[in-house]
XYZ file of C-alpha atoms in Angstrom:
349
model
C -61.507 27.894 -19.302
C -60.942 30.013 -22.420
C -60.603 26.870 -24.550
C -63.837 25.497 -23.105
C -65.661 28.760 -23.778
C -64.273 28.816 -27.302
C -65.490 25.267 -27.940
C -68.945 26.128 -26.614
C -69.078 29.233 -28.779
C -68.059 27.214 -31.853
C -70.734 24.602 -31.140
C -73.458 27.198 -30.642
C -72.533 29.180 -33.748
C -72.324 26.099 -35.922
C -75.620 24.713 -34.632
C -77.396 27.984 -35.359
C -75.879 28.177 -38.837
C -76.828 24.548 -39.545
C -80.473 25.165 -38.606
C -80.655 28.327 -40.718
C -79.008 26.529 -43.620
C -81.649 23.801 -43.593
C -84.493 26.267 -43.318
C -83.274 28.680 -45.974
C -82.614 26.394 -48.906
C -83.772 23.166 -50.458
C -81.533 20.140 -50.413
C -80.494 20.701 -54.027
C -79.334 24.262 -53.452
C -78.258 24.089 -49.839
C -74.586 23.705 -50.706
C -74.440 27.225 -52.176
C -76.755 29.100 -49.825
C -75.391 31.968 -47.703
C -76.083 30.048 -44.504
C -74.292 26.994 -45.874
C -71.274 29.191 -46.638
C -71.410 30.674 -43.148
C -71.547 27.214 -41.577
C -68.608 26.009 -43.682
C -66.565 29.046 -42.708
C -67.331 28.585 -39.007
C -66.218 24.953 -39.150
C -62.949 25.913 -40.862
C -62.091 28.744 -38.431
C -62.760 27.497 -34.899
C -61.310 28.899 -31.665
C -58.943 25.958 -31.043
C -55.389 27.434 -31.018
C -53.668 24.066 -31.484
C -55.586 22.063 -34.102
C -55.569 23.020 -37.790
C -58.877 23.027 -39.688
C -59.864 19.545 -40.901
C -59.077 19.135 -44.575
C -62.692 18.327 -45.393
C -63.844 21.715 -44.050
C -61.165 23.549 -46.040
C -62.142 21.524 -49.123
C -65.789 22.475 -48.589
C -64.797 26.123 -48.394
C -62.778 25.861 -51.601
C -65.722 24.169 -53.336
C -67.545 27.515 -53.393
C -65.137 28.471 -56.164
C -66.379 25.686 -58.418
C -69.666 27.336 -59.375
C -70.409 30.944 -60.321
C -68.211 33.998 -59.939
C -70.845 35.521 -57.638
C -70.617 32.525 -55.296
C -66.819 32.677 -55.302
C -66.955 36.413 -54.586
C -69.325 35.825 -51.658
C -66.982 33.173 -50.241
C -63.946 35.472 -50.372
C -65.931 38.379 -48.934
C -67.226 36.252 -46.040
C -63.737 34.971 -45.306
C -62.270 38.478 -45.284
C -65.112 39.813 -43.131
C -64.524 37.106 -40.525
C -60.798 37.876 -40.599
C -61.416 41.577 -40.021
C -64.112 41.285 -37.359
C -62.648 38.611 -35.088
C -60.652 39.508 -31.992
C -59.571 35.899 -31.397
C -56.026 35.066 -32.463
C -56.832 31.417 -33.283
C -59.759 32.390 -35.520
C -57.683 35.074 -37.260
C -54.770 32.780 -38.035
C -57.132 30.086 -39.334
C -58.745 32.658 -41.619
C -55.285 33.466 -42.963
C -54.606 29.748 -43.366
C -57.830 29.490 -45.399
C -56.655 32.403 -47.584
C -53.346 30.602 -48.080
C -55.248 27.481 -49.142
C -57.171 29.528 -51.699
C -53.835 30.673 -53.151
C -52.417 27.150 -53.317
C -55.446 24.968 -54.023
C -58.327 27.244 -55.018
C -59.991 27.307 -58.430
C -59.132 30.022 -60.923
C -62.386 31.889 -60.164
C -61.742 31.816 -56.417
C -58.139 32.935 -56.861
C -59.270 35.682 -59.207
C -61.627 37.057 -56.562
C -58.875 36.894 -53.959
C -56.493 38.757 -56.265
C -58.357 42.035 -55.670
C -57.283 41.975 -52.010
C -55.543 44.280 -51.373
C -56.897 46.365 -54.233
C -55.396 49.685 -55.262
C -57.440 52.465 -53.755
C -59.482 50.058 -51.679
C -59.334 48.614 -48.209
C -56.412 46.354 -47.380
C -58.162 43.377 -45.787
C -54.833 41.815 -44.852
C -53.586 44.801 -42.881
C -53.513 43.308 -39.381
C -50.479 45.196 -38.111
C -52.446 46.358 -35.071
C -53.971 42.980 -34.200
C -53.760 42.193 -30.488
C -55.427 39.419 -28.474
C -54.488 39.780 -24.805
C -57.063 37.348 -23.399
C -54.343 34.822 -22.451
C -50.527 34.641 -22.633
C -50.840 32.124 -25.477
C -53.277 34.355 -27.376
C -50.930 37.313 -26.930
C -48.029 35.296 -28.292
C -50.151 33.943 -31.129
C -51.048 37.525 -32.062
C -47.496 38.096 -33.272
C -47.937 35.163 -35.632
C -51.203 36.643 -36.909
C -49.476 39.930 -37.732
C -46.569 38.172 -39.441
C -48.739 35.688 -41.352
C -50.989 38.470 -42.665
C -47.944 40.398 -43.873
C -46.516 37.268 -45.454
C -49.746 36.367 -47.313
C -50.019 39.955 -48.563
C -46.421 39.788 -49.782
C -47.194 36.474 -51.489
C -50.165 38.016 -53.304
C -48.123 41.029 -54.423
C -45.296 38.815 -55.700
C -47.776 36.571 -57.517
C -49.395 39.583 -59.145
C -45.998 40.758 -60.404
C -45.027 37.303 -61.720
C -48.373 36.813 -63.442
C -49.273 33.590 -61.610
C -49.921 32.446 -58.045
C -46.558 31.353 -56.681
C -46.767 27.798 -55.321
C -50.301 27.230 -56.614
C -51.212 23.711 -57.719
C -53.601 25.092 -60.333
C -50.922 27.333 -61.869
C -48.065 24.914 -62.349
C -45.663 26.676 -64.659
C -43.785 24.645 -67.258
C -40.079 25.223 -66.631
C -39.168 25.723 -70.281
C -42.076 28.104 -70.890
C -41.187 30.067 -67.771
C -37.566 30.342 -68.907
C -38.751 31.579 -72.305
C -41.009 34.163 -70.655
C -38.214 35.347 -68.378
C -35.748 35.619 -71.284
C -38.174 37.992 -73.026
C -38.343 40.400 -70.068
C -36.626 43.757 -70.118
C -33.781 44.152 -67.636
C -35.802 46.468 -65.395
C -38.706 43.987 -65.290
C -36.345 41.155 -64.461
C -34.856 43.174 -61.619
C -38.331 43.941 -60.213
C -39.340 40.267 -60.241
C -36.079 39.240 -58.577
C -36.466 41.918 -55.898
C -40.025 40.773 -55.210
C -38.949 37.148 -54.770
C -36.154 38.237 -52.436
C -38.635 40.328 -50.430
C -40.814 37.234 -49.988
C -37.854 35.249 -48.661
C -36.971 38.123 -46.337
C -40.532 38.038 -44.974
C -40.137 34.332 -44.204
C -37.032 35.197 -42.193
C -39.081 37.674 -40.105
C -41.343 34.957 -38.685
C -41.707 35.033 -34.872
C -39.458 32.702 -32.946
C -40.936 33.013 -29.462
C -43.798 30.517 -29.756
C -43.151 26.965 -28.575
C -44.260 24.948 -31.592
C -43.959 21.528 -29.988
C -47.328 19.845 -30.308
C -48.961 22.815 -32.064
C -50.183 21.190 -35.269
C -51.806 24.422 -36.434
C -48.524 26.308 -36.545
C -46.685 23.358 -38.071
C -49.197 23.217 -40.930
C -48.752 26.942 -41.573
C -44.967 26.624 -41.655
C -45.341 23.624 -43.958
C -47.245 25.716 -46.503
C -44.763 28.572 -46.176
C -41.901 26.123 -46.661
C -43.418 24.953 -49.951
C -43.684 28.587 -51.070
C -40.068 29.103 -50.073
C -38.874 26.320 -52.375
C -40.961 27.746 -55.234
C -39.501 31.217 -54.605
C -35.966 29.821 -54.631
C -36.621 27.953 -57.897
C -38.048 31.081 -59.537
C -35.074 33.076 -58.295
C -32.699 30.550 -59.861
C -34.396 30.997 -63.250
C -33.926 34.772 -63.057
C -30.376 34.681 -61.722
C -29.375 32.313 -64.543
C -30.901 34.759 -67.024
C -28.972 37.616 -65.445
C -25.788 35.590 -65.848
C -26.402 35.753 -69.625
C -27.000 39.505 -69.504
C -24.325 40.769 -67.124
C -22.183 42.224 -69.889
C -25.056 44.347 -71.220
C -26.609 45.563 -67.962
C -26.729 49.282 -67.341
C -25.036 50.651 -64.253
C -28.450 51.255 -62.650
C -29.637 47.691 -63.331
C -26.391 46.162 -62.100
C -26.585 48.193 -58.875
C -30.192 47.110 -58.229
C -29.404 43.485 -59.048
C -26.393 43.472 -56.757
C -28.484 44.972 -53.951
C -31.192 42.316 -54.328
C -28.693 39.456 -54.411
C -26.859 40.730 -51.342
C -30.194 40.939 -49.521
C -30.875 37.331 -50.462
C -27.459 36.331 -49.102
C -28.521 37.647 -45.705
C -31.355 35.085 -45.699
C -28.924 32.162 -45.668
C -29.299 30.208 -42.455
C -32.516 32.042 -41.541
C -34.979 30.438 -43.936
C -37.080 27.421 -43.024
C -35.528 23.973 -42.992
C -37.906 22.258 -45.407
C -38.213 18.457 -45.025
C -37.576 16.161 -48.011
C -35.455 18.770 -49.805
C -31.924 17.637 -50.585
C -29.227 19.747 -48.974
C -27.174 19.849 -52.182
C -30.053 21.635 -53.929
C -30.169 24.289 -51.222
C -26.376 24.586 -51.194
C -26.445 24.945 -54.973
C -28.856 27.843 -54.668
C -26.607 29.773 -52.283
C -23.532 28.953 -54.365
C -25.241 30.391 -57.448
C -26.181 33.548 -55.533
C -22.637 34.057 -54.244
C -21.080 33.508 -57.664
C -23.481 35.940 -59.312
C -22.824 38.551 -56.608
C -19.120 38.424 -57.436
C -19.797 38.721 -61.172
C -22.339 41.536 -60.736
C -19.972 43.472 -58.480
C -17.236 43.203 -61.117
C -19.591 44.387 -63.867
C -20.747 47.276 -61.689
C -17.152 48.339 -61.076
C -16.219 48.074 -64.748
C -19.366 49.930 -65.810
C -18.667 52.714 -63.361
C -15.030 53.035 -64.469
C -16.106 52.925 -68.110
C -18.511 55.820 -67.656
C -15.778 57.836 -65.978
C -13.350 57.188 -68.858
C -15.957 58.050 -71.471
C -16.830 61.285 -69.670
C -13.161 62.362 -69.583
C -12.686 61.403 -73.215
C -15.709 63.365 -74.371
C -14.500 66.381 -72.483
C -11.139 66.275 -74.285
C -12.356 65.545 -77.819
C -13.345 68.205 -80.305
C -16.705 68.190 -82.081
C -15.102 67.091 -85.352
C -13.345 64.182 -83.705
C -16.578 63.055 -82.014
C -18.365 63.209 -85.379
C -15.920 60.710 -86.823
C -16.669 58.266 -84.015
C -20.328 58.103 -85.047
C -19.587 56.022 -88.158
C -20.828 52.449 -87.910
C -18.153 49.847 -88.439
C -18.787 46.298 -89.698
C -17.531 44.900 -86.401
C -20.082 46.827 -84.345
C -22.757 44.709 -82.687
C -25.916 45.153 -80.655
C -26.375 42.966 -77.611
C -29.926 41.856 -76.901
C -31.219 41.142 -73.372
C -30.570 37.396 -73.811
C -26.845 38.132 -74.006
C -26.461 37.002 -77.624
C -24.699 39.655 -79.845
C -26.057 40.351 -83.323
C -23.570 41.935 -85.695
C -24.477 44.393 -88.408
C -22.731 44.039 -91.751
C -22.940 45.776 -95.080
């Protein structure tokens, strides 16, 4: 009965929006009118808890990012308003799916407008931690997926903001060599922050609900498909940063080595809990975990040596006189400075 009522409500809302769209704008401008946007949004976020939005409706929604910035802003605002005002779990999760599509397939203008959510000092439109739909047992169970998916999309936006591009976006395909060059130019602290953010995203994937029976639910399978693609991108970006750390281990500070080791150990806990992504070779996944484990061992050794070294230096300084310490300040031809890339540069006379 709830599904029937939802279908009737969708039909009535869409019919009303279609009539208003025709009356409010000429045929040449109808595609960008407010009523046309409302109709497109209604068609992409129906009350059906099993069927994903048709691709043509999602494509129509994304097309509002192909014109002016004002139109793109209106599209994002309408999408967020529907997300915040609905009490239906199916509508809410389809709104989040539409947001995810903006991240992956939207134009630069549309993505730029989305990037302000959540904005510092403003309302967090993705904060759905209190979302509850108790109309049916299925809706109640689906509510847990709404809360998780909102948290995941927010985490994805925050990670993308830190990286400087939308992770997994088709419009922001990052050249591997250019990305490696950018990463090699980062300071150690920045590299640690990016690595921690990528690990946090993978941890969020591991927190997905497991109670819902996904057999036959094409909506949930499409969502997990998109998340799985993000997961592979996150793993690839993590590999780039871990390889860079491997070049820098000998010049990491104790603080950086501790934070790196913590992040890598957190990522190790995700093994066996991430999504099994189709069409991804197992040796690639196994190679990722092997790299993480090897770097954990190396980072732990560096951390131990760094800690012991600081203790030795402290004892030595305590025992030396001021005159003896002054003599140690002379620069010798063999002295070198190690840059973040791990390549030493010697100073000569």
